Tab-separated table of N, CA and C in Angstrom:
chain	number	residue	atom	x	y	z
A	99	MET	N	-10.636	6.625	19.249
A	99	MET	CA	-9.708	5.607	19.632
A	99	MET	C	-8.579	5.679	18.673
A	100	ALA	N	-7.379	5.529	19.213
A	100	ALA	CA	-6.156	5.519	18.372
A	100	ALA	C	-5.249	4.345	18.768
A	101	ILE	N	-4.524	3.847	17.790
A	101	ILE	CA	-3.533	2.805	17.951
A	101	ILE	C	-2.278	3.304	17.449
A	102	PRO	N	-1.480	3.927	18.290
A	102	PRO	CA	-0.251	4.586	17.794
A	102	PRO	C	0.784	3.605	17.210
A	103	ASP	N	0.810	2.338	17.608
A	103	ASP	CA	1.759	1.340	17.057
A	103	ASP	C	1.227	0.546	15.912
A	104	ALA	N	0.124	0.924	15.335
A	104	ALA	CA	-0.440	0.181	14.206
A	104	ALA	C	0.537	0.294	13.050
A	105	LYS	N	0.608	-0.766	12.198
A	105	LYS	CA	1.421	-0.850	10.939
A	105	LYS	C	0.524	-1.084	9.801
A	106	PHE	N	0.906	-0.403	8.660
A	106	PHE	CA	0.200	-0.637	7.405
A	106	PHE	C	1.000	-1.775	6.657
A	107	ILE	N	0.365	-2.901	6.522
A	107	ILE	CA	1.022	-4.097	5.840
A	107	ILE	C	0.453	-4.271	4.488
A	108	GLY	N	-0.484	-3.548	4.028
A	108	GLY	CA	-1.143	-3.742	2.790
A	108	GLY	C	-0.241	-3.422	1.587
A	109	LEU	N	-0.780	-3.593	0.416
A	109	LEU	CA	0.022	-3.249	-0.795
A	109	LEU	C	0.415	-1.868	-0.855
A	110	SER	N	1.700	-1.589	-1.073
A	110	SER	CA	2.089	-0.161	-1.286
A	110	SER	C	2.471	-0.039	-2.840
A	111	SER	N	2.605	1.154	-3.222
A	111	SER	CA	2.806	1.323	-4.639
A	111	SER	C	4.231	0.847	-5.167
A	112	ALA	N	5.173	0.517	-4.199
A	112	ALA	CA	6.428	-0.045	-4.626
A	112	ALA	C	6.383	-1.539	-4.616
A	113	ASP	N	5.355	-2.190	-4.078
A	113	ASP	CA	5.282	-3.664	-3.978
A	113	ASP	C	5.235	-4.414	-5.352
A	114	PRO	N	4.475	-3.943	-6.316
A	114	PRO	CA	4.510	-4.722	-7.535
A	114	PRO	C	5.916	-5.038	-8.151
A	115	GLU	N	6.742	-4.085	-8.070
A	115	GLU	CA	8.140	-4.227	-8.580
A	115	GLU	C	8.960	-5.037	-7.525
A	116	ALA	N	8.860	-4.694	-6.289
A	116	ALA	CA	9.679	-5.314	-5.226
A	116	ALA	C	9.285	-6.777	-4.994
A	117	TYR	N	8.066	-7.114	-5.266
A	117	TYR	CA	7.576	-8.483	-4.965
A	117	TYR	C	7.261	-9.291	-6.272
A	118	GLY	N	7.566	-8.691	-7.398
A	118	GLY	CA	7.293	-9.367	-8.654
A	118	GLY	C	5.866	-9.670	-8.902
A	119	LEU	N	5.060	-8.740	-8.566
A	119	LEU	CA	3.565	-8.917	-8.706
A	119	LEU	C	3.132	-8.662	-10.111
A	120	PRO	N	2.093	-9.238	-10.597
A	120	PRO	CA	1.637	-8.945	-11.950
A	120	PRO	C	1.216	-7.470	-12.048
A	121	ARG	N	1.483	-6.880	-13.241
A	121	ARG	CA	1.095	-5.543	-13.413
A	121	ARG	C	-0.389	-5.180	-13.237
A	122	ASN	N	-1.238	-6.120	-13.566
A	122	ASN	CA	-2.677	-5.931	-13.561
A	122	ASN	C	-3.334	-5.884	-12.168
A	123	VAL	N	-2.433	-5.856	-11.104
A	123	VAL	CA	-3.071	-5.719	-9.758
A	123	VAL	C	-3.305	-4.227	-9.440
A	124	GLY	N	-2.811	-3.338	-10.250
A	124	GLY	CA	-3.049	-1.915	-10.097
A	124	GLY	C	-4.462	-1.509	-10.502
A	125	ILE	N	-5.038	-0.593	-9.863
A	125	ILE	CA	-6.330	-0.097	-10.147
A	125	ILE	C	-6.188	1.400	-10.410
A	126	LYS	N	-6.697	1.874	-11.585
A	126	LYS	CA	-6.521	3.227	-11.961
A	126	LYS	C	-7.172	4.194	-10.958
A	127	LEU	N	-6.514	5.243	-10.519
A	127	LEU	CA	-7.097	6.183	-9.632
A	127	LEU	C	-8.151	6.989	-10.395
A	128	ASN	N	-9.254	7.280	-9.663
A	128	ASN	CA	-10.244	8.134	-10.223
A	128	ASN	C	-10.145	9.490	-9.558
A	129	GLU	N	-10.966	10.486	-9.923
A	129	GLU	CA	-10.773	11.857	-9.437
A	129	GLU	C	-10.965	11.873	-7.939
A	130	LYS	N	-11.914	11.107	-7.424
A	130	LYS	CA	-12.106	11.042	-5.985
A	130	LYS	C	-10.884	10.522	-5.297
A	131	ASP	N	-10.237	9.451	-5.826
A	131	ASP	CA	-9.094	8.904	-5.221
A	131	ASP	C	-7.918	9.949	-5.140
A	132	VAL	N	-7.732	10.722	-6.211
A	132	VAL	CA	-6.670	11.719	-6.319
A	132	VAL	C	-6.974	12.793	-5.298
A	133	SER	N	-8.167	13.279	-5.261
A	133	SER	CA	-8.616	14.332	-4.296
A	133	SER	C	-8.387	13.874	-2.821
A	134	ARG	N	-8.816	12.632	-2.562
A	134	ARG	CA	-8.628	12.102	-1.193
A	134	ARG	C	-7.158	11.936	-0.802
A	135	ALA	N	-6.356	11.480	-1.772
A	135	ALA	CA	-4.915	11.259	-1.407
A	135	ALA	C	-4.249	12.589	-1.115
A	136	LYS	N	-4.583	13.609	-1.839
A	136	LYS	CA	-4.070	15.016	-1.601
A	136	LYS	C	-4.551	15.439	-0.238
A	137	GLU	N	-5.758	15.159	0.142
A	137	GLU	CA	-6.294	15.582	1.446
A	137	GLU	C	-5.629	14.843	2.553
A	138	VAL	N	-5.469	13.542	2.398
A	138	VAL	CA	-4.781	12.694	3.377
A	138	VAL	C	-3.364	13.130	3.642
A	139	ALA	N	-2.689	13.551	2.527
A	139	ALA	CA	-1.240	13.909	2.669
A	139	ALA	C	-1.060	15.119	3.565
A	140	ASN	N	-2.126	15.812	3.918
A	140	ASN	CA	-2.045	17.012	4.836
A	140	ASN	C	-2.389	16.619	6.244
A	141	TYR	N	-2.790	15.406	6.536
A	141	TYR	CA	-3.154	14.969	7.839
A	141	TYR	C	-1.845	14.765	8.694
A	142	GLN	N	-1.910	15.203	9.932
A	142	GLN	CA	-0.768	15.065	10.802
A	142	GLN	C	-0.229	13.593	10.864
A	143	TRP	N	-1.089	12.612	11.020
A	143	TRP	CA	-0.616	11.275	11.185
A	143	TRP	C	-0.058	10.650	9.905
A	144	PHE	N	-0.094	11.374	8.794
A	144	PHE	CA	0.514	10.958	7.593
A	144	PHE	C	1.713	11.825	7.226
A	145	ALA	N	2.260	12.609	8.175
A	145	ALA	CA	3.375	13.558	7.965
A	145	ALA	C	4.639	12.887	7.836
A	146	LYS	N	4.803	11.618	8.310
A	146	LYS	CA	6.047	10.953	8.185
A	146	LYS	C	6.557	10.814	6.736
A	147	LYS	N	7.859	10.859	6.543
A	147	LYS	CA	8.488	10.804	5.258
A	147	LYS	C	8.009	9.551	4.474
A	148	GLU	N	7.930	8.436	5.053
A	148	GLU	CA	7.511	7.163	4.362
A	148	GLU	C	6.127	7.296	3.793
A	149	TRP	N	5.185	7.902	4.576
A	149	TRP	CA	3.804	8.058	4.129
A	149	TRP	C	3.777	9.124	2.996
A	150	GLN	N	4.460	10.122	3.137
A	150	GLN	CA	4.535	11.203	2.100
A	150	GLN	C	5.078	10.641	0.835
A	151	THR	N	6.098	9.793	0.915
A	151	THR	CA	6.635	9.168	-0.294
A	151	THR	C	5.635	8.240	-0.913
A	152	GLU	N	4.934	7.489	-0.094
A	152	GLU	CA	3.944	6.573	-0.640
A	152	GLU	C	2.795	7.230	-1.316
A	153	ILE	N	2.360	8.338	-0.792
A	153	ILE	CA	1.201	9.154	-1.347
A	153	ILE	C	1.745	9.742	-2.665
A	154	LYS	N	2.854	10.259	-2.646
A	154	LYS	CA	3.455	10.898	-3.889
A	154	LYS	C	3.600	9.861	-5.032
A	155	ARG	N	4.155	8.674	-4.637
A	155	ARG	CA	4.363	7.586	-5.610
A	155	ARG	C	3.003	7.109	-6.177
A	156	MET	N	2.052	6.993	-5.342
A	156	MET	CA	0.683	6.598	-5.793
A	156	MET	C	0.085	7.621	-6.808
A	157	LEU	N	0.213	8.909	-6.462
A	157	LEU	CA	-0.260	9.967	-7.349
A	157	LEU	C	0.503	9.987	-8.670
A	158	GLN	N	1.770	9.785	-8.584
A	158	GLN	CA	2.611	9.813	-9.837
A	158	GLN	C	2.309	8.649	-10.727
A	159	SER	N	2.055	7.496	-10.141
A	159	SER	CA	1.739	6.305	-11.034
A	159	SER	C	0.319	6.337	-11.474
A	160	GLY	N	-0.560	7.007	-10.760
A	160	GLY	CA	-1.977	7.019	-11.167
A	160	GLY	C	-2.636	5.681	-10.764
A	161	LEU	N	-2.014	4.996	-9.971
A	161	LEU	CA	-2.595	3.629	-9.573
A	161	LEU	C	-2.647	3.407	-8.076
A	162	LYS	N	-3.637	2.642	-7.733
A	162	LYS	CA	-3.733	2.181	-6.250
A	162	LYS	C	-3.658	0.690	-6.300
A	163	TYR	N	-3.399	0.094	-5.143
A	163	TYR	CA	-3.126	-1.346	-5.039
A	163	TYR	C	-3.995	-1.841	-3.822
A	164	GLU	N	-4.671	-2.876	-4.027
A	164	GLU	CA	-5.447	-3.455	-2.913
A	164	GLU	C	-5.202	-4.955	-2.773
A	165	LEU	N	-5.168	-5.397	-1.535
A	165	LEU	CA	-4.931	-6.843	-1.374
A	165	LEU	C	-5.919	-7.744	-2.016
A	166	ASP	N	-7.129	-7.258	-2.176
A	166	ASP	CA	-8.200	-8.016	-2.825
A	166	ASP	C	-7.770	-8.379	-4.241
A	167	ALA	N	-7.044	-7.549	-4.936
A	167	ALA	CA	-6.582	-7.870	-6.213
A	167	ALA	C	-5.661	-9.080	-6.210
A	168	LEU	N	-4.789	-9.175	-5.202
A	168	LEU	CA	-3.938	-10.327	-5.147
A	168	LEU	C	-4.731	-11.611	-4.767
A	169	ALA	N	-5.664	-11.419	-3.868
A	169	ALA	CA	-6.466	-12.595	-3.308
A	169	ALA	C	-7.305	-13.168	-4.487
A	170	ASN	N	-7.795	-12.261	-5.354
A	170	ASN	CA	-8.606	-12.749	-6.506
A	170	ASN	C	-7.716	-13.537	-7.485
A	171	LYS	N	-6.430	-13.252	-7.617
A	171	LYS	CA	-5.553	-13.930	-8.517
A	171	LYS	C	-5.193	-15.256	-7.972
A	172	ASP	N	-4.699	-15.325	-6.718
A	172	ASP	CA	-4.287	-16.530	-6.100
A	172	ASP	C	-4.251	-16.333	-4.563
A	173	PHE	N	-5.121	-16.827	-3.847
A	173	PHE	CA	-5.200	-16.555	-2.422
A	173	PHE	C	-3.983	-17.211	-1.728
A	174	ARG	N	-3.505	-18.242	-2.223
A	174	ARG	CA	-2.372	-18.996	-1.652
A	174	ARG	C	-1.105	-18.077	-1.713
A	175	PHE	N	-0.930	-17.370	-2.841
A	175	PHE	CA	0.216	-16.475	-2.984
A	175	PHE	C	0.215	-15.412	-1.867
A	176	LEU	N	-0.965	-14.879	-1.626
A	176	LEU	CA	-1.066	-13.885	-0.610
A	176	LEU	C	-0.702	-14.441	0.797
A	177	THR	N	-1.159	-15.607	1.183
A	177	THR	CA	-0.973	-16.152	2.503
A	177	THR	C	0.341	-16.909	2.735
A	178	THR	N	0.879	-17.453	1.610
A	178	THR	CA	2.160	-18.251	1.765
A	178	THR	C	3.343	-17.469	1.252
A	179	HIS	N	3.240	-16.407	0.480
A	179	HIS	CA	4.409	-15.761	0.054
A	179	HIS	C	4.496	-14.280	0.366
A	180	TYR	N	3.437	-13.557	-0.087
A	180	TYR	CA	3.460	-12.066	0.002
A	180	TYR	C	3.433	-11.610	1.482
A	181	LEU	N	2.388	-11.971	2.264
A	181	LEU	CA	2.356	-11.529	3.672
A	181	LEU	C	3.406	-12.092	4.535
A	182	PRO	N	3.814	-13.364	4.424
A	182	PRO	CA	4.916	-13.807	5.291
A	182	PRO	C	6.267	-13.061	4.956
A	183	ARG	N	6.522	-12.718	3.722
A	183	ARG	CA	7.709	-11.963	3.408
A	183	ARG	C	7.640	-10.546	3.939
A	184	LYS	N	6.457	-9.878	3.754
A	184	LYS	CA	6.309	-8.588	4.311
A	184	LYS	C	6.573	-8.485	5.855
A	185	LEU	N	6.042	-9.481	6.508
A	185	LEU	CA	6.294	-9.551	8.032
A	185	LEU	C	7.730	-9.871	8.315
A	186	LYS	N	8.335	-10.841	7.654
A	186	LYS	CA	9.751	-11.153	7.901
A	186	LYS	C	10.675	-9.983	7.646
A	187	GLU	N	10.443	-9.225	6.562
A	187	GLU	CA	11.289	-8.134	6.249
A	187	GLU	C	10.882	-6.871	6.937
A	188	LYS	N	9.826	-6.929	7.709
A	188	LYS	CA	9.255	-5.691	8.377
A	188	LYS	C	9.032	-4.633	7.386
A	189	ASP	N	8.430	-5.021	6.295
A	189	ASP	CA	8.126	-4.115	5.129
A	189	ASP	C	6.812	-3.489	5.253
A	190	TRP	N	6.648	-2.526	6.165
A	190	TRP	CA	5.418	-1.885	6.383
A	190	TRP	C	5.596	-0.370	6.522
A	191	LEU	N	4.461	0.290	6.686
A	191	LEU	CA	4.494	1.719	6.880
A	191	LEU	C	3.982	1.922	8.280
A	192	ASP	N	4.765	2.784	9.061
A	192	ASP	CA	4.334	3.073	10.506
A	192	ASP	C	3.340	4.225	10.439
């Protein structure tokens, strides 16, 4: 099954700076993460420039970001600030 119009609205590697997020929301990439990111970069559905930029930025920073990290800090921030702004600004990856 495929959903061609799906959007990725999760944390991207540019979000901590763009959204003023605490630095400690990053999780250090392990060897498996690095290997998987390189593998995913070769998939056809991640061939778009935006996805390639995201994958490269993640590998360069050595960090990954997950919404759980924000929810653990302050669930209200996630639901009242972060996600509404992402949706309003259409700040997602296609």
